[in-house]
Amino acid sequence: MSTTSQYVLVTGATGFIGAHVVDVLLSRGCRVRGATRSSSKGDAMIKARPQYSDKLDFVQVSDFASGVDFEKAVEGVDAVIHVASPFTYDTKDSEKELIIPAINGVKAILSAAAVQPSIKRVVLTSSFASVMDADRKAPPYFTYTGSDWNPLTYEEAIAPSNPAFIAYRGSKVFAEKAAWDFVKAEKPGFDLVTLCPPMTFGPVVHPVARVEDLNESNAMLWEIATSSPSTPLPVARVPFWIDVRDLALAHVEAVLRPAAGGKRFVPAATELFSYGKAARIIDSEFSWAKGKVPIEEQLIDESHGLDGETAARELGLQYRTFKETVSDLVAQVYDIQRRTKV
Ligand SMILES: NC(=O)c1ccc[n+]([C@@H]2O[C@H](COP(=O)([O-])OP(=O)(O)OC[C@H]3O[C@@H](n4cnc5c(N)ncnc54)[C@H](OP(=O)(O)O)[C@@H]3O)[C@@H](O)[C@H]2O)c1
């Protein structure tokens, strides 16, 4: 594994995916500046990594909803990984809480990066939500690739009659399109790489004091571990997923590999998942869960695929198994719960 002395800005660095990206960068010899709205979360990240106290710093930024200035954050860095974007399905006004901040954040980071000549590469965490077309149905069998785009319109995404997950999909596709449009129009001194991962699960390395603080995707897995056998399992909207550690490595390789420039990847495990599969893993791996979780045969939709192989080949990834991901997360969250129970 190559090492480098690059100085990389990571936005969303105190979040689920961002914190793993920070750790992979540090392990590769990079200096890292994290951006966060909360200086206490930034301090907690530094405190938890005493061996990297001279390699990790944080800068405070404002909420993207009200417009954000990344001018100070980008000073002196060689590359940017823009992970930050709202990811929640618990909204009152999805346009205000999801779509506008996502687009604002992307435009602000790219505008700031464009006036820093030292920045040669920007990597953006987009999502499979920006790739999938909810109306595209098999047969015939098809495989989504990095060339596919979600055709969702702005009007559909903000329609109050549509659930928040539709607005979230809109937030990702409109923000990613804004990034590619910016690069095309402004021709900045950096090139862009976007990553469009599906559901991301796995152990946490960001500050999670209580189980209630778990990020959206992991919270769904943990809910299964704590549901009674008669509770109906949630149904996965898509069967694609990736382990957060594999995704973090993809981000770092996307910064370090010159040939990645200008590309759009869909990193994803080749194994498919369902929440029923997660429940069986939890039941078989943890004695405290045996016979206590909902066991349900859920059919996995195998009518179409997602091309995780291109990202694996071009970014040097080896995807973990769903069993490893679920087991590592559930063991960790069980510990957090035991420690915080009064
Ligand atoms: N988890 C998944 O399954 C998944 C799958 C595909 C793509 N993604 C994408 O991956 C990225 C990170 O997601 P995650 O799962 O790591 O979520 P997360 O833990 O909620 O992290 C998101 C980070 O974004 C920042 N953020 C959120 N809303 C913001 C706002 N309004 N203004 C400024 N900053 C804001 C937060 O940073 P501070 O609180 O420190 O400011 C937070 O740490 C997002 O772009 C998400 O769309 C996630």
Short mmCIF file of C-alpha atoms and ligand atoms in Angstrom, two decimals:
data_model
loop_
_atom_site.label_atom_id
_atom_site.label_comp_id
_atom_site.label_asym_id
_atom_site.label_seq_id
_atom_site.Cartn_x
_atom_site.Cartn_y
_atom_site.Cartn_z
CA MET A 1 0.00 0.00 0.00
CA SER A 2 1.50 3.34 -1.03
CA THR A 3 1.97 6.22 1.40
CA THR A 4 1.93 9.92 0.67
CA SER A 5 2.53 13.25 2.41
CA GLN A 6 -0.53 14.96 0.92
CA TYR A 7 -2.65 17.28 3.06
CA VAL A 8 -6.31 16.41 2.49
CA LEU A 9 -9.47 18.26 3.59
CA VAL A 10 -12.32 15.90 4.53
CA THR A 11 -15.78 17.41 4.99
CA GLY A 12 -18.26 15.39 7.06
CA ALA A 13 -15.18 14.06 8.88
CA THR A 14 -17.05 13.44 12.13
CA GLY A 15 -19.72 11.37 10.36
CA PHE A 16 -19.97 7.62 9.77
CA ILE A 17 -18.22 7.46 6.39
CA GLY A 18 -16.06 10.58 6.80
CA ALA A 19 -14.36 9.37 9.98
CA HIS A 20 -13.31 6.12 8.27
CA VAL A 21 -11.92 8.18 5.38
CA VAL A 22 -9.92 10.23 7.91
CA ASP A 23 -8.47 7.05 9.43
CA VAL A 24 -7.44 5.54 6.10
CA LEU A 25 -5.78 8.82 5.06
CA LEU A 26 -3.87 9.02 8.36
CA SER A 27 -2.75 5.39 8.05
CA ARG A 28 -1.34 6.23 4.61
CA GLY A 29 0.80 9.08 5.96
CA CYS A 30 -1.45 11.98 4.90
CA ARG A 31 -2.11 15.06 6.98
CA VAL A 32 -5.82 15.55 7.37
CA ARG A 33 -7.99 18.57 8.03
CA GLY A 34 -11.54 17.72 8.97
CA ALA A 35 -14.44 20.11 8.51
CA THR A 36 -17.39 20.03 10.90
CA ARG A 37 -20.17 22.25 12.20
CA SER A 38 -19.38 21.09 15.74
CA SER A 39 -15.97 21.89 17.22
CA SER A 40 -16.67 19.51 20.12
CA LYS A 41 -17.07 16.59 17.66
CA GLY A 42 -13.82 17.67 15.98
CA ASP A 43 -12.08 17.73 19.39
CA ALA A 44 -13.46 14.26 20.17
CA MET A 45 -12.06 12.91 16.87
CA ILE A 46 -8.58 14.32 17.67
CA LYS A 47 -8.70 13.08 21.27
CA ALA A 48 -9.53 9.56 20.10
CA ARG A 49 -6.43 9.55 17.85
CA PRO A 50 -3.56 10.72 20.12
CA GLN A 51 -0.95 9.08 17.85
CA TYR A 52 -1.99 11.46 15.05
CA SER A 53 -2.27 14.69 17.07
CA ASP A 54 0.28 16.42 14.80
CA LYS A 55 -1.40 15.15 11.61
CA LEU A 56 -5.05 15.92 12.26
CA ASP A 57 -6.72 19.30 12.66
CA PHE A 58 -10.29 20.51 12.38
CA VAL A 59 -11.94 23.62 11.05
CA GLN A 60 -15.45 24.69 11.95
CA VAL A 61 -17.92 25.41 9.13
CA SER A 62 -21.54 26.53 9.16
CA ASP A 63 -24.62 24.54 8.23
CA PHE A 64 -25.02 24.22 4.46
CA ALA A 65 -28.68 25.27 4.73
CA SER A 66 -27.71 28.87 5.31
CA GLY A 67 -24.78 28.97 2.89
CA VAL A 68 -21.27 27.95 3.85
CA ASP A 69 -17.83 29.42 3.30
CA PHE A 70 -14.99 26.93 2.82
CA GLU A 71 -12.35 29.58 2.12
CA LYS A 72 -10.36 28.92 5.32
CA ALA A 73 -10.95 25.17 5.18
CA VAL A 74 -9.26 24.73 1.80
CA GLU A 75 -6.19 26.87 2.61
CA GLY A 76 -2.98 24.94 1.98
CA VAL A 77 -4.50 21.53 1.19
CA ASP A 78 -3.62 19.37 -1.83
CA ALA A 79 -6.95 17.58 -2.24
CA VAL A 80 -10.52 17.59 -0.96
CA ILE A 81 -12.86 14.72 -0.12
CA HIS A 82 -16.36 16.18 0.19
CA VAL A 83 -18.37 13.66 2.20
CA ALA A 84 -20.70 16.02 4.09
CA SER A 85 -24.34 16.11 3.08
CA PRO A 86 -27.52 15.66 5.09
CA PHE A 87 -28.57 12.00 5.29
CA THR A 88 -31.81 11.52 7.19
CA TYR A 89 -35.34 10.43 6.34
CA ASP A 90 -36.72 12.30 9.35
CA THR A 91 -37.60 15.66 7.83
CA LYS A 92 -40.35 18.28 8.03
CA ASP A 93 -39.36 20.16 4.87
CA SER A 94 -37.20 17.92 2.70
CA GLU A 95 -36.28 20.60 0.18
CA LYS A 96 -34.92 22.87 2.94
CA GLU A 97 -33.33 20.11 5.02
CA LEU A 98 -31.94 17.82 2.31
CA ILE A 99 -31.88 19.22 -1.20
CA ILE A 100 -30.82 22.84 -0.75
CA PRO A 101 -28.01 22.07 1.76
CA ALA A 102 -26.65 19.24 -0.43
CA ILE A 103 -26.41 21.50 -3.49
CA ASN A 104 -25.11 24.48 -1.46
CA GLY A 105 -22.38 22.34 0.08
CA VAL A 106 -21.11 21.06 -3.27
CA LYS A 107 -21.15 24.47 -4.94
CA ALA A 108 -19.39 26.10 -1.97
CA ILE A 109 -16.62 23.50 -1.70
CA LEU A 110 -15.89 23.55 -5.44
CA SER A 111 -15.87 27.36 -5.64
CA ALA A 112 -13.46 27.54 -2.70
CA ALA A 113 -11.23 24.76 -4.11
CA ALA A 114 -11.10 26.44 -7.51
CA VAL A 115 -9.18 29.42 -6.11
CA GLN A 116 -6.59 27.25 -4.33
CA PRO A 117 -3.93 26.35 -6.90
CA SER A 118 -2.51 23.62 -4.62
CA ILE A 119 -5.72 21.54 -4.98
CA LYS A 120 -5.38 19.01 -7.79
CA ARG A 121 -8.20 16.56 -7.01
CA VAL A 122 -11.68 16.72 -5.48
CA VAL A 123 -13.49 13.49 -4.58
CA LEU A 124 -17.22 13.75 -3.96
CA THR A 125 -19.31 11.22 -2.04
CA SER A 126 -22.40 10.91 -4.16
CA SER A 127 -24.67 7.87 -3.90
CA PHE A 128 -26.30 5.04 -5.80
CA ALA A 129 -29.38 7.24 -5.29
CA SER A 130 -27.86 9.41 -8.01
CA VAL A 131 -27.57 6.40 -10.36
CA MET A 132 -30.73 4.32 -9.98
CA ASP A 133 -33.89 4.77 -11.99
CA ALA A 134 -36.85 3.66 -9.87
CA ASP A 135 -38.96 3.04 -13.02
CA ARG A 136 -36.41 0.81 -14.76
CA LYS A 137 -37.57 -2.77 -14.41
CA ALA A 138 -36.18 -6.12 -15.49
CA PRO A 139 -36.50 -8.32 -17.52
CA PRO A 140 -34.28 -8.22 -19.39
CA TYR A 141 -31.50 -8.33 -16.80
CA PHE A 142 -29.45 -5.13 -16.65
CA THR A 143 -26.48 -3.84 -14.68
CA TYR A 144 -26.23 -0.29 -13.36
CA THR A 145 -22.85 1.31 -14.02
CA GLY A 146 -21.23 4.68 -13.43
CA SER A 147 -22.80 5.90 -16.69
CA ASP A 148 -26.36 5.71 -15.38
CA TRP A 149 -28.18 8.70 -13.91
CA ASN A 150 -31.33 8.91 -11.83
CA PRO A 151 -33.89 10.74 -14.04
CA LEU A 152 -35.76 12.15 -11.00
CA THR A 153 -36.90 15.75 -11.56
CA TYR A 154 -36.67 18.57 -9.02
CA GLU A 155 -40.46 18.84 -8.93
CA GLU A 156 -40.82 15.13 -8.11
CA ALA A 157 -38.14 15.33 -5.44
CA ILE A 158 -39.73 18.23 -3.56
CA ALA A 159 -43.37 17.13 -3.94
CA PRO A 160 -44.80 17.10 -0.38
CA SER A 161 -46.72 13.94 -1.30
CA ASN A 162 -43.43 12.07 -1.84
CA PRO A 163 -41.57 10.54 1.13
CA ALA A 164 -38.24 11.90 2.37
CA PHE A 165 -36.23 9.11 0.73
CA ILE A 166 -37.25 10.47 -2.69
CA ALA A 167 -36.05 13.95 -1.67
CA TYR A 168 -32.80 12.39 -0.41
CA ARG A 169 -32.29 10.74 -3.81
CA GLY A 170 -32.90 14.16 -5.37
CA SER A 171 -30.39 15.78 -3.03
CA LYS A 172 -27.70 13.40 -4.22
CA VAL A 173 -28.39 13.54 -7.96
CA PHE A 174 -28.81 17.35 -8.09
CA ALA A 175 -25.69 17.94 -5.97
CA GLU A 176 -23.59 15.55 -8.07
CA LYS A 177 -24.83 17.09 -11.32
CA ALA A 178 -23.94 20.53 -9.93
CA ALA A 179 -20.39 19.26 -9.36
CA TRP A 180 -19.91 17.93 -12.90
CA ASP A 181 -21.50 21.10 -14.33
CA PHE A 182 -19.12 23.25 -12.27
CA VAL A 183 -16.05 21.42 -13.55
CA LYS A 184 -17.27 21.60 -17.14
CA ALA A 185 -18.06 25.32 -16.96
CA GLU A 186 -15.22 26.61 -14.77
CA LYS A 187 -12.36 24.30 -15.83
CA PRO A 188 -10.68 24.54 -12.41
CA GLY A 189 -7.13 23.41 -11.64
CA PHE A 190 -8.41 20.17 -10.09
CA ASP A 191 -10.16 17.18 -11.56
CA LEU A 192 -13.22 15.51 -10.05
CA VAL A 193 -13.94 11.91 -9.03
CA THR A 194 -17.39 10.95 -7.80
CA LEU A 195 -18.26 7.80 -5.87
CA CYS A 196 -21.84 6.51 -5.91
CA PRO A 197 -22.06 3.84 -3.19
CA PRO A 198 -25.27 2.04 -2.23
CA MET A 199 -26.33 1.45 1.43
CA THR A 200 -23.24 1.55 3.56
CA PHE A 201 -22.93 -0.47 6.76
CA GLY A 202 -20.21 -1.38 9.22
CA PRO A 203 -18.49 -0.51 12.47
CA VAL A 204 -18.24 3.12 13.54
CA VAL A 205 -15.09 5.13 14.28
CA HIS A 206 -16.78 8.52 14.67
CA PRO A 207 -18.02 9.85 18.01
CA VAL A 208 -21.12 7.79 18.89
CA ALA A 209 -21.85 8.17 22.59
CA ARG A 210 -25.25 6.48 22.53
CA VAL A 211 -27.00 3.97 20.30
CA GLU A 212 -29.48 6.75 19.42
CA ASP A 213 -26.61 8.63 17.73
CA LEU A 214 -26.02 5.89 15.15
CA ASN A 215 -26.15 7.05 11.51
CA GLU A 216 -29.24 6.27 9.42
CA SER A 217 -28.04 3.11 7.60
CA ASN A 218 -26.50 1.36 10.63
CA ALA A 219 -29.49 2.28 12.79
CA MET A 220 -31.66 0.14 10.47
CA LEU A 221 -29.43 -2.91 11.01
CA TRP A 222 -29.30 -2.41 14.78
CA GLU A 223 -33.08 -2.12 14.90
CA ILE A 224 -33.27 -5.70 13.64
CA ALA A 225 -30.99 -6.88 16.42
CA THR A 226 -33.37 -5.37 18.98
CA SER A 227 -36.70 -6.29 17.36
CA SER A 228 -38.91 -9.04 18.75
CA PRO A 229 -39.40 -12.18 16.62
CA SER A 230 -42.93 -11.06 15.64
CA THR A 231 -41.85 -7.66 14.29
CA PRO A 232 -41.99 -7.47 10.48
CA LEU A 233 -38.58 -6.80 8.98
CA PRO A 234 -37.96 -3.68 6.90
CA VAL A 235 -37.70 -4.36 3.17
CA ALA A 236 -34.54 -3.15 1.44
CA ARG A 237 -35.42 -0.84 -1.46
CA VAL A 238 -32.35 -2.07 -3.31
CA PRO A 239 -30.24 -5.18 -2.60
CA PHE A 240 -26.89 -3.38 -3.03
CA TRP A 241 -24.55 -2.40 -0.20
CA ILE A 242 -20.90 -1.82 0.72
CA ASP A 243 -18.83 -2.05 3.91
CA VAL A 244 -17.80 1.38 5.17
CA ARG A 245 -14.14 0.30 5.42
CA ASP A 246 -14.08 -0.68 1.74
CA LEU A 247 -15.80 2.59 0.83
CA ALA A 248 -13.29 4.63 2.84
CA LEU A 249 -10.45 2.94 0.99
CA ALA A 250 -12.19 3.75 -2.30
CA HIS A 251 -12.22 7.45 -1.34
CA VAL A 252 -8.53 7.47 -0.51
CA GLU A 253 -7.53 5.58 -3.66
CA ALA A 254 -9.70 8.00 -5.63
CA VAL A 255 -7.50 10.81 -4.29
CA LEU A 256 -4.18 9.06 -4.76
CA ARG A 257 -4.56 7.35 -8.16
CA PRO A 258 -3.91 9.76 -11.05
CA ALA A 259 -5.90 7.57 -13.47
CA ALA A 260 -9.09 7.97 -11.41
CA GLY A 261 -9.41 11.64 -12.40
CA GLY A 262 -12.65 12.59 -14.19
CA LYS A 263 -14.35 9.25 -13.40
CA ARG A 264 -17.60 8.26 -11.72
CA PHE A 265 -17.50 4.98 -9.80
CA VAL A 266 -20.17 2.78 -8.23
CA PRO A 267 -18.24 0.93 -5.50
CA ALA A 268 -20.46 -1.90 -4.22
CA ALA A 269 -20.04 -5.41 -2.83
CA THR A 270 -20.88 -8.12 -5.33
CA GLU A 271 -22.89 -10.04 -2.71
CA LEU A 272 -26.51 -8.86 -2.40
CA PHE A 273 -28.25 -8.18 0.92
CA SER A 274 -31.66 -8.21 2.56
CA TYR A 275 -32.65 -7.38 6.12
CA GLY A 276 -33.76 -11.02 6.39
CA LYS A 277 -30.18 -12.07 5.66
CA ALA A 278 -28.95 -9.62 8.33
CA ALA A 279 -31.40 -11.10 10.87
CA ARG A 280 -30.14 -14.65 10.19
CA ILE A 281 -26.53 -13.53 10.65
CA ILE A 282 -27.38 -11.82 13.95
CA ASP A 283 -29.30 -14.89 15.14
CA SER A 284 -26.45 -17.25 14.31
CA GLU A 285 -23.50 -15.10 15.46
CA PHE A 286 -24.70 -13.73 18.82
CA SER A 287 -25.90 -15.92 21.69
CA TRP A 288 -27.82 -12.99 23.23
CA ALA A 289 -29.85 -12.70 20.00
CA LYS A 290 -30.50 -16.41 19.38
CA GLY A 291 -34.23 -16.96 18.83
CA LYS A 292 -35.00 -13.34 19.70
CA VAL A 293 -34.83 -11.60 16.33
CA PRO A 294 -37.38 -11.74 13.49
CA ILE A 295 -36.52 -14.59 11.12
CA GLU A 296 -38.22 -14.07 7.79
CA GLU A 297 -37.46 -15.39 4.31
CA GLN A 298 -37.04 -12.25 2.24
CA LEU A 299 -36.57 -12.72 -1.48
CA ILE A 300 -33.54 -10.83 -2.75
CA ASP A 301 -34.20 -9.00 -6.03
CA GLU A 302 -31.70 -10.54 -8.44
CA SER A 303 -33.34 -9.09 -11.55
CA HIS A 304 -30.56 -6.54 -12.07
CA GLY A 305 -27.03 -5.84 -10.89
CA LEU A 306 -24.64 -3.06 -9.96
CA ASP A 307 -21.14 -2.89 -11.39
CA GLY A 308 -18.91 -2.85 -8.29
CA GLU A 309 -16.19 -4.65 -10.25
CA THR A 310 -14.94 -1.58 -12.14
CA ALA A 311 -14.29 0.32 -8.89
CA ALA A 312 -12.69 -2.79 -7.37
CA ARG A 313 -10.33 -3.14 -10.33
CA GLU A 314 -9.47 0.53 -10.82
CA LEU A 315 -9.27 1.48 -7.13
CA GLY A 316 -7.82 -1.79 -5.80
CA LEU A 317 -10.71 -2.87 -3.57
CA GLN A 318 -11.60 -6.29 -2.15
CA TYR A 319 -15.13 -6.20 -0.85
CA ARG A 320 -15.93 -7.63 2.56
CA THR A 321 -18.73 -10.15 3.10
CA PHE A 322 -22.10 -9.09 4.51
CA LYS A 323 -21.55 -11.49 7.42
CA GLU A 324 -18.33 -9.72 8.45
CA THR A 325 -19.92 -6.28 8.15
CA VAL A 326 -23.06 -7.14 10.12
CA SER A 327 -21.15 -9.06 12.81
CA ASP A 328 -18.59 -6.29 13.35
CA LEU A 329 -21.24 -3.58 13.61
CA VAL A 330 -23.63 -5.50 15.85
CA ALA A 331 -20.85 -6.58 18.25
CA GLN A 332 -19.72 -2.97 18.56
CA VAL A 333 -23.19 -1.48 19.07
CA TYR A 334 -24.02 -4.17 21.65
CA ASP A 335 -20.97 -2.97 23.62
CA ILE A 336 -21.98 0.69 23.30
CA GLN A 337 -25.45 -0.18 24.57
CA ARG A 338 -24.10 -2.12 27.55
CA ARG A 339 -21.73 0.71 28.50
CA THR A 340 -24.38 3.41 28.29
CA LYS A 341 -27.23 1.54 30.00
CA VAL A 342 -28.01 3.03 33.40
N1 LIG B 1 -24.57 5.78 4.92
C1 LIG B 1 -24.99 5.38 3.73
O1 LIG B 1 -25.64 4.33 3.60
C2 LIG B 1 -24.65 6.18 2.50
C3 LIG B 1 -24.77 5.57 1.25
C4 LIG B 1 -24.44 6.29 0.09
C5 LIG B 1 -23.99 7.60 0.20
N2 LIG B 1 -23.90 8.18 1.44
C6 LIG B 1 -23.41 9.56 1.50
O2 LIG B 1 -22.25 9.57 2.31
C7 LIG B 1 -22.12 10.83 2.96
C8 LIG B 1 -21.91 10.63 4.43
O3 LIG B 1 -22.99 9.91 4.97
P1 LIG B 1 -22.92 9.20 6.40
O4 LIG B 1 -23.66 7.95 6.31
O5 LIG B 1 -21.52 9.20 6.88
O6 LIG B 1 -23.84 10.20 7.23
P2 LIG B 1 -23.54 10.99 8.57
O7 LIG B 1 -22.90 10.14 9.58
O8 LIG B 1 -24.84 11.64 8.89
O9 LIG B 1 -22.49 12.09 8.12
C9 LIG B 1 -22.85 13.17 7.33
C10 LIG B 1 -21.99 14.36 7.71
O10 LIG B 1 -22.38 15.48 6.91
C11 LIG B 1 -22.41 16.64 7.69
N3 LIG B 1 -23.70 17.31 7.46
C12 LIG B 1 -24.93 16.74 7.46
N4 LIG B 1 -25.87 17.68 7.25
C13 LIG B 1 -25.22 18.86 7.09
C14 LIG B 1 -25.64 20.19 6.85
N5 LIG B 1 -26.93 20.51 6.73
N6 LIG B 1 -24.69 21.16 6.80
C15 LIG B 1 -23.39 20.85 6.95
N7 LIG B 1 -22.92 19.61 7.17
C16 LIG B 1 -23.83 18.62 7.25
C17 LIG B 1 -22.32 16.25 9.17
O11 LIG B 1 -21.13 16.81 9.69
P3 LIG B 1 -21.06 17.65 11.10
O12 LIG B 1 -22.25 17.25 11.93
O13 LIG B 1 -19.76 17.25 11.68
O14 LIG B 1 -21.09 19.06 10.66
C18 LIG B 1 -22.19 14.75 9.15
O15 LIG B 1 -21.09 14.31 9.90
C19 LIG B 1 -23.35 11.64 2.56
O16 LIG B 1 -23.01 12.44 1.47
C20 LIG B 1 -24.35 10.56 2.15
O17 LIG B 1 -25.29 11.06 1.26
C21 LIG B 1 -24.21 7.50 2.59
#
